[in-house]
Amino acid sequence: MALIPSIFGNRRSNIFDPFSLDIFDPFHDFPFSGALSGGQSSGNEVTAIANMRIDWKETPEAHVFKADMPGLKKEEVKVEVEDGRVLQISGERSKEQEEKNDKYHRVERSSGKFLRRFRLPENAKMEQVKASMDNGVLTVTVPKEEVKKPEVKAIDISG
């Protein structure tokens, strides 16, 4: 029995059970259209997109992207270069098969498609992009072109 009615529709919470406190999800059942989802998508797919965290670090030699992808195999992830300087990381986390005797009390791990795009600066060597996956962390390295220092020519001052 719920002790506090929720203002977000028919969801209810019990203040004595911390796991029953549903958080309002504004993207629940939010439809995406187009190539990303191939039609309608569930709230879980939106969550999968929103939860993909990526760090972008620039070193003197390269741009380095690191993405946490626990439980994914490298075959489930695609790294592509588009339109010259756009790095695209995409894939899909499959939903686990449910057994008939299983009873879930809580499902928080997301499943569905994810897609992130990054426009890289002009000094990126897009033809030399490398990607590796180790312990659920995808690392994409985009080498940078050496910045040529402008040649300085001394001019004698006549006098």
Backbone as JSON Lines, residues from 0, in Angstrom:
{"i":0,"aa":"M","n":[0.85,-1.18,0.0],"ca":[0.0,0.0,0.0],"c":[0.89,1.24,0.0]}
{"i":1,"aa":"A","n":[0.62,2.13,-0.89],"ca":[1.41,3.36,-0.97],"c":[0.91,4.37,0.04]}
{"i":2,"aa":"L","n":[1.85,4.97,0.71],"ca":[1.49,5.95,1.73],"c":[1.48,7.37,1.17]}
{"i":3,"aa":"I","n":[2.25,7.62,0.13],"ca":[2.32,8.95,-0.45],"c":[1.96,8.85,-1.93]}
{"i":4,"aa":"P","n":[0.89,9.45,-2.37],"ca":[0.57,9.4,-3.79],"c":[1.57,10.25,-4.58]}
{"i":5,"aa":"S","n":[1.87,9.79,-5.74],"ca":[2.82,10.51,-6.59],"c":[2.08,11.54,-7.43]}
{"i":6,"aa":"I","n":[2.73,12.66,-7.68],"ca":[2.1,13.67,-8.54],"c":[2.36,13.37,-10.01]}
{"i":7,"aa":"F","n":[3.15,12.32,-10.3],"ca":[3.49,11.98,-11.69],"c":[2.67,10.8,-12.17]}
{"i":8,"aa":"G","n":[1.4,10.97,-12.24],"ca":[0.54,9.92,-12.78],"c":[0.22,8.87,-11.73]}
{"i":9,"aa":"N","n":[0.17,7.6,-12.17],"ca":[-0.26,6.53,-11.28],"c":[0.88,5.88,-10.52]}
{"i":10,"aa":"R","n":[2.09,6.43,-10.57],"ca":[3.2,5.87,-9.81],"c":[3.0,6.18,-8.34]}
{"i":11,"aa":"R","n":[3.31,5.24,-7.5],"ca":[3.14,5.43,-6.06],"c":[4.43,5.05,-5.35]}
{"i":12,"aa":"S","n":[4.63,5.63,-4.17],"ca":[5.84,5.38,-3.4],"c":[5.49,5.0,-1.98]}
{"i":13,"aa":"N","n":[6.39,4.29,-1.34],"ca":[6.25,3.93,0.05],"c":[7.44,4.51,0.78]}
{"i":14,"aa":"I","n":[7.23,5.43,1.71],"ca":[8.35,6.12,2.36],"c":[9.2,5.17,3.2]}
{"i":15,"aa":"F","n":[8.68,3.98,3.53],"ca":[9.43,3.03,4.33],"c":[10.29,2.1,3.47]}
{"i":16,"aa":"D","n":[10.11,2.14,2.18],"ca":[10.88,1.29,1.26],"c":[11.65,2.21,0.3]}
{"i":17,"aa":"P","n":[12.98,2.41,0.54],"ca":[13.73,3.35,-0.29],"c":[13.81,2.93,-1.76]}
{"i":18,"aa":"F","n":[13.62,1.65,-2.06],"ca":[13.7,1.21,-3.45],"c":[12.4,1.41,-4.2]}
{"i":19,"aa":"S","n":[11.36,1.82,-3.51],"ca":[10.09,2.03,-4.2],"c":[9.91,3.48,-4.63]}
{"i":20,"aa":"L","n":[10.83,4.35,-4.26],"ca":[10.69,5.77,-4.6],"c":[11.07,5.98,-6.06]}
{"i":21,"aa":"D","n":[10.09,5.99,-6.92],"ca":[10.35,6.18,-8.34],"c":[10.72,7.63,-8.6]}
{"i":22,"aa":"I","n":[11.69,7.81,-9.44],"ca":[12.11,9.15,-9.84],"c":[11.42,9.48,-11.14]}
{"i":23,"aa":"F","n":[10.93,10.69,-11.25],"ca":[10.27,11.11,-12.47],"c":[11.24,11.08,-13.63]}
{"i":24,"aa":"D","n":[10.88,10.4,-14.68],"ca":[11.71,10.3,-15.88],"c":[10.99,11.03,-17.01]}
{"i":25,"aa":"P","n":[11.44,12.26,-17.35],"ca":[10.73,13.01,-18.38],"c":[10.84,12.38,-19.76]}
{"i":26,"aa":"F","n":[11.78,11.45,-19.95],"ca":[11.95,10.81,-21.25],"c":[11.26,9.46,-21.34]}
{"i":27,"aa":"H","n":[10.53,9.09,-20.29],"ca":[9.84,7.8,-20.3],"c":[8.87,7.77,-21.48]}
{"i":28,"aa":"D","n":[8.98,6.75,-22.3],"ca":[8.15,6.56,-23.49],"c":[8.27,7.71,-24.49]}
{"i":29,"aa":"F","n":[9.4,8.4,-24.47],"ca":[9.63,9.49,-25.4],"c":[10.06,8.91,-26.74]}
{"i":30,"aa":"P","n":[9.33,9.19,-27.83],"ca":[9.68,8.59,-29.12],"c":[10.83,9.32,-29.81]}
{"i":31,"aa":"F","n":[11.76,8.57,-30.31],"ca":[12.8,9.11,-31.2],"c":[12.45,8.66,-32.6]}
{"i":32,"aa":"S","n":[12.66,9.52,-33.56],"ca":[12.43,9.1,-34.93],"c":[13.73,9.19,-35.69]}
{"i":33,"aa":"G","n":[13.78,8.54,-36.82],"ca":[14.95,8.65,-37.68],"c":[15.84,7.44,-37.59]}
{"i":34,"aa":"A","n":[17.07,7.61,-38.09],"ca":[18.01,6.5,-38.23],"c":[18.52,5.99,-36.89]}
{"i":35,"aa":"L","n":[18.51,6.83,-35.87],"ca":[19.07,6.42,-34.59],"c":[18.35,5.23,-34.01]}
{"i":36,"aa":"S","n":[17.03,5.28,-33.99],"ca":[16.31,4.2,-33.34],"c":[15.59,3.29,-34.33]}
{"i":37,"aa":"G","n":[15.48,3.73,-35.57],"ca":[14.76,2.91,-36.54],"c":[13.26,2.92,-36.26]}
{"i":38,"aa":"G","n":[12.76,3.96,-35.69],"ca":[11.34,4.04,-35.37],"c":[11.13,4.42,-33.92]}
{"i":39,"aa":"Q","n":[10.16,3.77,-33.29],"ca":[9.85,4.07,-31.9],"c":[10.92,3.49,-30.98]}
{"i":40,"aa":"S","n":[11.17,4.15,-29.87],"ca":[12.11,3.64,-28.89],"c":[11.49,3.69,-27.52]}
{"i":41,"aa":"S","n":[12.01,2.89,-26.63],"ca":[11.49,2.89,-25.27],"c":[12.3,3.83,-24.41]}
{"i":42,"aa":"G","n":[11.85,4.07,-23.2],"ca":[12.59,4.89,-22.26],"c":[13.96,4.3,-21.96]}
{"i":43,"aa":"N","n":[14.1,2.96,-22.02],"ca":[15.4,2.33,-21.77],"c":[16.42,2.73,-22.82]}
{"i":44,"aa":"E","n":[16.0,2.89,-24.07],"ca":[16.94,3.3,-25.11],"c":[17.43,4.72,-24.86]}
{"i":45,"aa":"V","n":[16.54,5.58,-24.43],"ca":[16.93,6.95,-24.11],"c":[17.93,6.93,-22.96]}
{"i":46,"aa":"T","n":[17.67,6.09,-21.97],"ca":[18.58,5.98,-20.84],"c":[19.94,5.49,-21.29]}
{"i":47,"aa":"A","n":[19.97,4.52,-22.19],"ca":[21.25,4.0,-22.68],"c":[22.03,5.11,-23.37]}
{"i":48,"aa":"I","n":[21.35,5.97,-24.12],"ca":[22.03,7.08,-24.79],"c":[22.54,8.08,-23.75]}
{"i":49,"aa":"A","n":[21.7,8.42,-22.8],"ca":[22.07,9.43,-21.81],"c":[23.17,8.94,-20.86]}
{"i":50,"aa":"N","n":[23.23,7.64,-20.61],"ca":[24.19,7.13,-19.64],"c":[25.57,6.84,-20.22]}
{"i":51,"aa":"M","n":[25.76,6.95,-21.51],"ca":[27.07,6.69,-22.08],"c":[27.96,7.91,-21.81]}
{"i":52,"aa":"R","n":[28.89,7.75,-20.91],"ca":[29.79,8.84,-20.5],"c":[31.11,8.72,-21.24]}
{"i":53,"aa":"I","n":[31.57,9.84,-21.76],"ca":[32.83,9.84,-22.52],"c":[33.68,11.01,-22.05]}
{"i":54,"aa":"D","n":[34.96,10.72,-21.79],"ca":[35.94,11.76,-21.49],"c":[36.73,12.04,-22.76]}
{"i":55,"aa":"W","n":[36.98,13.32,-23.05],"ca":[37.78,13.73,-24.2],"c":[38.95,14.52,-23.66]}
{"i":56,"aa":"K","n":[40.14,13.97,-23.83],"ca":[41.36,14.6,-23.33],"c":[42.25,14.92,-24.52]}
{"i":57,"aa":"E","n":[42.85,16.12,-24.5],"ca":[43.79,16.49,-25.55],"c":[45.19,16.51,-24.95]}
{"i":58,"aa":"T","n":[46.09,15.75,-25.56],"ca":[47.49,15.75,-25.17],"c":[48.26,16.46,-26.27]}
{"i":59,"aa":"P","n":[49.55,16.71,-26.07],"ca":[50.32,17.34,-27.16],"c":[50.36,16.49,-28.43]}
{"i":60,"aa":"E","n":[50.19,15.16,-28.3],"ca":[50.28,14.28,-29.47],"c":[48.94,13.87,-30.05]}
{"i":61,"aa":"A","n":[47.86,13.87,-29.25],"ca":[46.6,13.28,-29.74],"c":[45.4,13.77,-28.95]}
{"i":62,"aa":"H","n":[44.22,13.46,-29.52],"ca":[42.94,13.59,-28.83],"c":[42.61,12.17,-28.37]}
{"i":63,"aa":"V","n":[42.29,12.01,-27.08],"ca":[42.02,10.68,-26.53],"c":[40.62,10.68,-25.94]}
{"i":64,"aa":"F","n":[39.79,9.72,-26.4],"ca":[38.43,9.55,-25.92],"c":[38.37,8.25,-25.12]}
{"i":65,"aa":"K","n":[37.76,8.32,-23.93],"ca":[37.57,7.12,-23.11],"c":[36.11,7.02,-22.74]}
{"i":66,"aa":"A","n":[35.52,5.85,-23.01],"ca":[34.1,5.63,-22.74],"c":[33.94,4.37,-21.89]}
{"i":67,"aa":"D","n":[33.2,4.48,-20.79],"ca":[32.89,3.32,-19.97],"c":[31.75,2.55,-20.61]}
{"i":68,"aa":"M","n":[32.02,1.28,-20.91],"ca":[31.02,0.42,-21.54],"c":[31.02,-0.94,-20.88]}
{"i":69,"aa":"P","n":[30.68,-1.0,-19.59],"ca":[30.74,-2.28,-18.9],"c":[29.79,-3.3,-19.51]}
{"i":70,"aa":"G","n":[30.28,-4.52,-19.64],"ca":[29.45,-5.6,-20.15],"c":[29.33,-5.68,-21.65]}
{"i":71,"aa":"L","n":[29.91,-4.72,-22.37],"ca":[29.83,-4.76,-23.83],"c":[31.08,-5.41,-24.41]}
{"i":72,"aa":"K","n":[30.88,-6.13,-25.52],"ca":[32.0,-6.7,-26.25],"c":[32.36,-5.74,-27.36]}
{"i":73,"aa":"K","n":[33.6,-5.84,-27.83],"ca":[34.03,-4.92,-28.89],"c":[33.2,-5.09,-30.16]}
{"i":74,"aa":"E","n":[32.61,-6.27,-30.36],"ca":[31.77,-6.5,-31.54],"c":[30.45,-5.72,-31.46]}
{"i":75,"aa":"E","n":[30.07,-5.27,-30.27],"ca":[28.82,-4.54,-30.1],"c":[28.98,-3.03,-30.19]}
{"i":76,"aa":"V","n":[30.22,-2.58,-30.46],"ca":[30.53,-1.15,-30.51],"c":[31.11,-0.82,-31.89]}
{"i":77,"aa":"K","n":[30.69,0.32,-32.45],"ca":[31.24,0.78,-33.73],"c":[31.89,2.14,-33.53]}
{"i":78,"aa":"V","n":[33.1,2.3,-34.09],"ca":[33.79,3.58,-34.1],"c":[33.98,3.94,-35.57]}
{"i":79,"aa":"E","n":[33.46,5.1,-35.98],"ca":[33.49,5.51,-37.38],"c":[33.93,6.96,-37.51]}
{"i":80,"aa":"V","n":[34.45,7.29,-38.68],"ca":[34.8,8.67,-39.02],"c":[33.87,9.08,-40.15]}
{"i":81,"aa":"E","n":[33.14,10.17,-39.94],"ca":[32.18,10.67,-40.92],"c":[32.56,12.06,-41.38]}
{"i":82,"aa":"D","n":[32.17,12.4,-42.58],"ca":[32.29,13.77,-43.1],"c":[33.65,14.39,-42.81]}
{"i":83,"aa":"G","n":[34.69,13.59,-42.9],"ca":[36.02,14.14,-42.72],"c":[36.49,14.25,-41.3]}
{"i":84,"aa":"R","n":[35.78,14.98,-40.43],"ca":[36.28,15.22,-39.07],"c":[35.26,14.93,-37.98]}
{"i":85,"aa":"V","n":[34.32,14.06,-38.23],"ca":[33.33,13.72,-37.2],"c":[33.6,12.29,-36.74]}
{"i":86,"aa":"L","n":[33.89,12.16,-35.45],"ca":[34.09,10.85,-34.84],"c":[32.75,10.39,-34.28]}
{"i":87,"aa":"Q","n":[32.33,9.18,-34.65],"ca":[31.05,8.66,-34.19],"c":[31.28,7.35,-33.45]}
{"i":88,"aa":"I","n":[30.75,7.26,-32.23],"ca":[30.81,6.05,-31.42],"c":[29.38,5.59,-31.2]}
{"i":89,"aa":"S","n":[29.07,4.36,-31.62],"ca":[27.69,3.87,-31.5],"c":[27.7,2.39,-31.18]}
{"i":90,"aa":"G","n":[26.53,1.88,-30.87],"ca":[26.37,0.46,-30.59],"c":[25.05,0.18,-29.94]}
{"i":91,"aa":"E","n":[24.95,-1.03,-29.41],"ca":[23.71,-1.42,-28.77],"c":[24.0,-2.38,-27.64]}
{"i":92,"aa":"R","n":[23.39,-2.11,-26.51],"ca":[23.47,-3.01,-25.36],"c":[22.19,-3.84,-25.37]}
{"i":93,"aa":"S","n":[22.35,-5.14,-25.53],"ca":[21.19,-6.03,-25.63],"c":[20.55,-6.26,-24.27]}
{"i":94,"aa":"K","n":[19.26,-6.48,-24.32],"ca":[18.52,-6.79,-23.11],"c":[18.76,-8.25,-22.75]}
{"i":95,"aa":"E","n":[18.92,-8.55,-21.46],"ca":[19.14,-9.93,-21.03],"c":[17.88,-10.76,-21.27]}
{"i":96,"aa":"Q","n":[18.1,-12.03,-21.59],"ca":[16.98,-12.93,-21.78],"c":[16.34,-13.22,-20.42]}
{"i":97,"aa":"E","n":[15.04,-13.14,-20.38],"ca":[14.32,-13.42,-19.13],"c":[13.94,-14.89,-19.09]}
{"i":98,"aa":"E","n":[14.23,-15.52,-17.98],"ca":[13.81,-16.9,-17.76],"c":[12.4,-16.88,-17.17]}
{"i":99,"aa":"K","n":[11.65,-17.93,-17.41],"ca":[10.27,-17.98,-16.92],"c":[10.2,-17.95,-15.4]}
{"i":100,"aa":"N","n":[11.19,-18.52,-14.73],"ca":[11.16,-18.59,-13.27],"c":[11.77,-17.36,-12.6]}
{"i":101,"aa":"D","n":[12.32,-16.44,-13.38],"ca":[12.95,-15.25,-12.81],"c":[11.9,-14.25,-12.37]}
{"i":102,"aa":"K","n":[12.2,-13.58,-11.27],"ca":[11.33,-12.51,-10.78],"c":[12.22,-11.31,-10.47]}
{"i":103,"aa":"Y","n":[12.13,-10.27,-11.29],"ca":[12.94,-9.07,-11.07],"c":[12.27,-8.19,-10.03]}
{"i":104,"aa":"H","n":[13.07,-7.68,-9.1],"ca":[12.57,-6.72,-8.12],"c":[12.91,-5.3,-8.55]}
{"i":105,"aa":"R","n":[13.98,-5.15,-9.31],"ca":[14.41,-3.83,-9.77],"c":[15.25,-4.01,-11.02]}
{"i":106,"aa":"V","n":[15.03,-3.19,-12.04],"ca":[15.85,-3.21,-13.25],"c":[16.36,-1.8,-13.45]}
{"i":107,"aa":"E","n":[17.67,-1.59,-13.27],"ca":[18.27,-0.27,-13.41],"c":[19.3,-0.21,-14.52]}
{"i":108,"aa":"R","n":[19.84,-1.36,-14.93],"ca":[20.83,-1.35,-16.0],"c":[20.11,-1.11,-17.31]}
{"i":109,"aa":"S","n":[20.63,-0.2,-18.09],"ca":[19.94,0.19,-19.31],"c":[20.33,-0.73,-20.47]}
{"i":110,"aa":"S","n":[19.44,-0.79,-21.41],"ca":[19.7,-1.51,-22.65],"c":[19.19,-0.64,-23.78]}
{"i":111,"aa":"G","n":[19.68,-0.9,-24.97],"ca":[19.24,-0.14,-26.12],"c":[20.41,0.42,-26.89]}
{"i":112,"aa":"K","n":[20.1,1.28,-27.85],"ca":[21.1,1.86,-28.72],"c":[21.72,3.09,-28.09]}
{"i":113,"aa":"F","n":[22.97,3.35,-28.47],"ca":[23.61,4.58,-28.04],"c":[24.39,5.14,-29.22]}
{"i":114,"aa":"L","n":[24.58,6.46,-29.2],"ca":[25.26,7.15,-30.29],"c":[25.81,8.45,-29.76]}
{"i":115,"aa":"R","n":[27.09,8.69,-30.0],"ca":[27.72,9.97,-29.65],"c":[28.57,10.4,-30.83]}
{"i":116,"aa":"R","n":[28.57,11.7,-31.1],"ca":[29.36,12.27,-32.2],"c":[30.19,13.42,-31.68]}
{"i":117,"aa":"F","n":[31.41,13.54,-32.22],"ca":[32.33,14.6,-31.83],"c":[32.96,15.2,-33.08]}
{"i":118,"aa":"R","n":[32.84,16.52,-33.24],"ca":[33.52,17.19,-34.34],"c":[34.92,17.53,-33.86]}
{"i":119,"aa":"L","n":[35.9,17.02,-34.59],"ca":[37.29,17.2,-34.2],"c":[37.91,18.41,-34.87]}
{"i":120,"aa":"P","n":[38.92,18.99,-34.25],"ca":[39.58,20.15,-34.86],"c":[40.35,19.77,-36.12]}
{"i":121,"aa":"E","n":[40.77,20.79,-36.85],"ca":[41.43,20.57,-38.13],"c":[42.77,19.87,-38.01]}
{"i":122,"aa":"N","n":[43.41,19.91,-36.84],"ca":[44.72,19.28,-36.69],"c":[44.64,17.78,-36.42]}
{"i":123,"aa":"A","n":[43.45,17.18,-36.45],"ca":[43.29,15.75,-36.2],"c":[43.63,14.95,-37.45]}
{"i":124,"aa":"K","n":[44.41,13.9,-37.27],"ca":[44.75,12.98,-38.37],"c":[43.7,11.88,-38.4]}
{"i":125,"aa":"M","n":[42.62,12.12,-39.11],"ca":[41.48,11.2,-39.12],"c":[41.81,9.86,-39.76]}
{"i":126,"aa":"E","n":[42.8,9.82,-40.63],"ca":[43.16,8.55,-41.28],"c":[43.98,7.64,-40.37]}
{"i":127,"aa":"Q","n":[44.38,8.12,-39.19],"ca":[45.2,7.32,-38.28],"c":[44.5,7.04,-36.95]}
{"i":128,"aa":"V","n":[43.17,7.07,-36.93],"ca":[42.41,6.83,-35.71],"c":[42.59,5.37,-35.29]}
{"i":129,"aa":"K","n":[42.79,5.16,-33.98],"ca":[42.93,3.81,-33.43],"c":[41.96,3.66,-32.27]}
{"i":130,"aa":"A","n":[41.41,2.45,-32.13],"ca":[40.49,2.17,-31.02],"c":[40.86,0.85,-30.38]}
{"i":131,"aa":"S","n":[40.69,0.79,-29.06],"ca":[40.92,-0.46,-28.33],"c":[39.92,-0.54,-27.19]}
{"i":132,"aa":"M","n":[39.67,-1.78,-26.75],"ca":[38.73,-1.99,-25.66],"c":[39.39,-2.9,-24.64]}
{"i":133,"aa":"D","n":[39.43,-2.44,-23.38],"ca":[40.06,-3.2,-22.33],"c":[39.25,-3.05,-21.04]}
{"i":134,"aa":"N","n":[38.81,-4.17,-20.48],"ca":[38.05,-4.17,-19.23],"c":[36.85,-3.24,-19.26]}
{"i":135,"aa":"G","n":[36.11,-3.23,-20.36],"ca":[34.91,-2.43,-20.46],"c":[35.13,-0.95,-20.7]}
{"i":136,"aa":"V","n":[36.37,-0.55,-21.04],"ca":[36.67,0.85,-21.35],"c":[37.14,0.94,-22.8]}
{"i":137,"aa":"L","n":[36.4,1.69,-23.6],"ca":[36.78,1.93,-24.99],"c":[37.7,3.15,-25.01]}
{"i":138,"aa":"T","n":[38.86,3.0,-25.66],"ca":[39.8,4.12,-25.82],"c":[39.99,4.36,-27.32]}
{"i":139,"aa":"V","n":[39.68,5.59,-27.74],"ca":[39.86,5.98,-29.14],"c":[40.93,7.07,-29.15]}
{"i":140,"aa":"T","n":[41.98,6.85,-29.93],"ca":[43.08,7.81,-30.02],"c":[43.12,8.39,-31.43]}
{"i":141,"aa":"V","n":[43.07,9.71,-31.5],"ca":[43.14,10.43,-32.78],"c":[44.41,11.28,-32.74]}
{"i":142,"aa":"P","n":[45.46,10.85,-33.47],"ca":[46.7,11.62,-33.46],"c":[46.49,13.03,-34.04]}
{"i":143,"aa":"K","n":[47.36,13.95,-33.59],"ca":[47.31,15.33,-34.08],"c":[48.49,15.59,-34.99]}
{"i":144,"aa":"E","n":[48.27,16.46,-35.95],"ca":[49.37,16.91,-36.81],"c":[50.26,17.83,-36.01]}
{"i":145,"aa":"E","n":[51.54,17.78,-36.29],"ca":[52.46,18.69,-35.62],"c":[52.15,20.1,-36.05]}
{"i":146,"aa":"V","n":[52.15,20.97,-35.08],"ca":[51.92,22.38,-35.38],"c":[53.27,22.96,-35.78]}
{"i":147,"aa":"K","n":[53.31,23.38,-37.03],"ca":[54.56,23.95,-37.52],"c":[54.66,25.39,-37.05]}
{"i":148,"aa":"K","n":[55.78,25.66,-36.42],"ca":[56.0,27.03,-35.97],"c":[56.35,27.88,-37.18]}
{"i":149,"aa":"P","n":[55.79,29.06,-37.25],"ca":[56.08,29.92,-38.4],"c":[57.57,30.28,-38.43]}
{"i":150,"aa":"E","n":[58.11,30.25,-39.61],"ca":[59.52,30.59,-39.76],"c":[59.7,32.09,-39.56]}
{"i":151,"aa":"V","n":[60.67,32.42,-38.74],"ca":[60.93,33.82,-38.43],"c":[62.23,34.2,-39.11]}
{"i":152,"aa":"K","n":[62.17,35.25,-39.89],"ca":[63.35,35.72,-40.59],"c":[63.71,37.12,-40.03]}
{"i":153,"aa":"A","n":[64.93,37.22,-39.58],"ca":[65.38,38.51,-39.05],"c":[65.68,39.45,-40.2]}
{"i":154,"aa":"I","n":[65.28,40.68,-40.06],"ca":[65.48,41.71,-41.07],"c":[66.49,42.71,-40.51]}
{"i":155,"aa":"D","n":[67.53,42.95,-41.28],"ca":[68.52,43.95,-40.86],"c":[67.93,45.35,-41.03]}
{"i":156,"aa":"I","n":[68.21,46.16,-40.06],"ca":[67.71,47.54,-40.11],"c":[68.85,48.42,-40.58]}
{"i":157,"aa":"S","n":[68.58,49.1,-41.67],"ca":[69.63,50.0,-42.18],"c":[69.48,51.38,-41.56]}
{"i":158,"aa":"G","n":[70.6,52.02,-41.51],"ca":[70.48,53.17,-40.81],"c":[70.95,54.45,-41.0]}
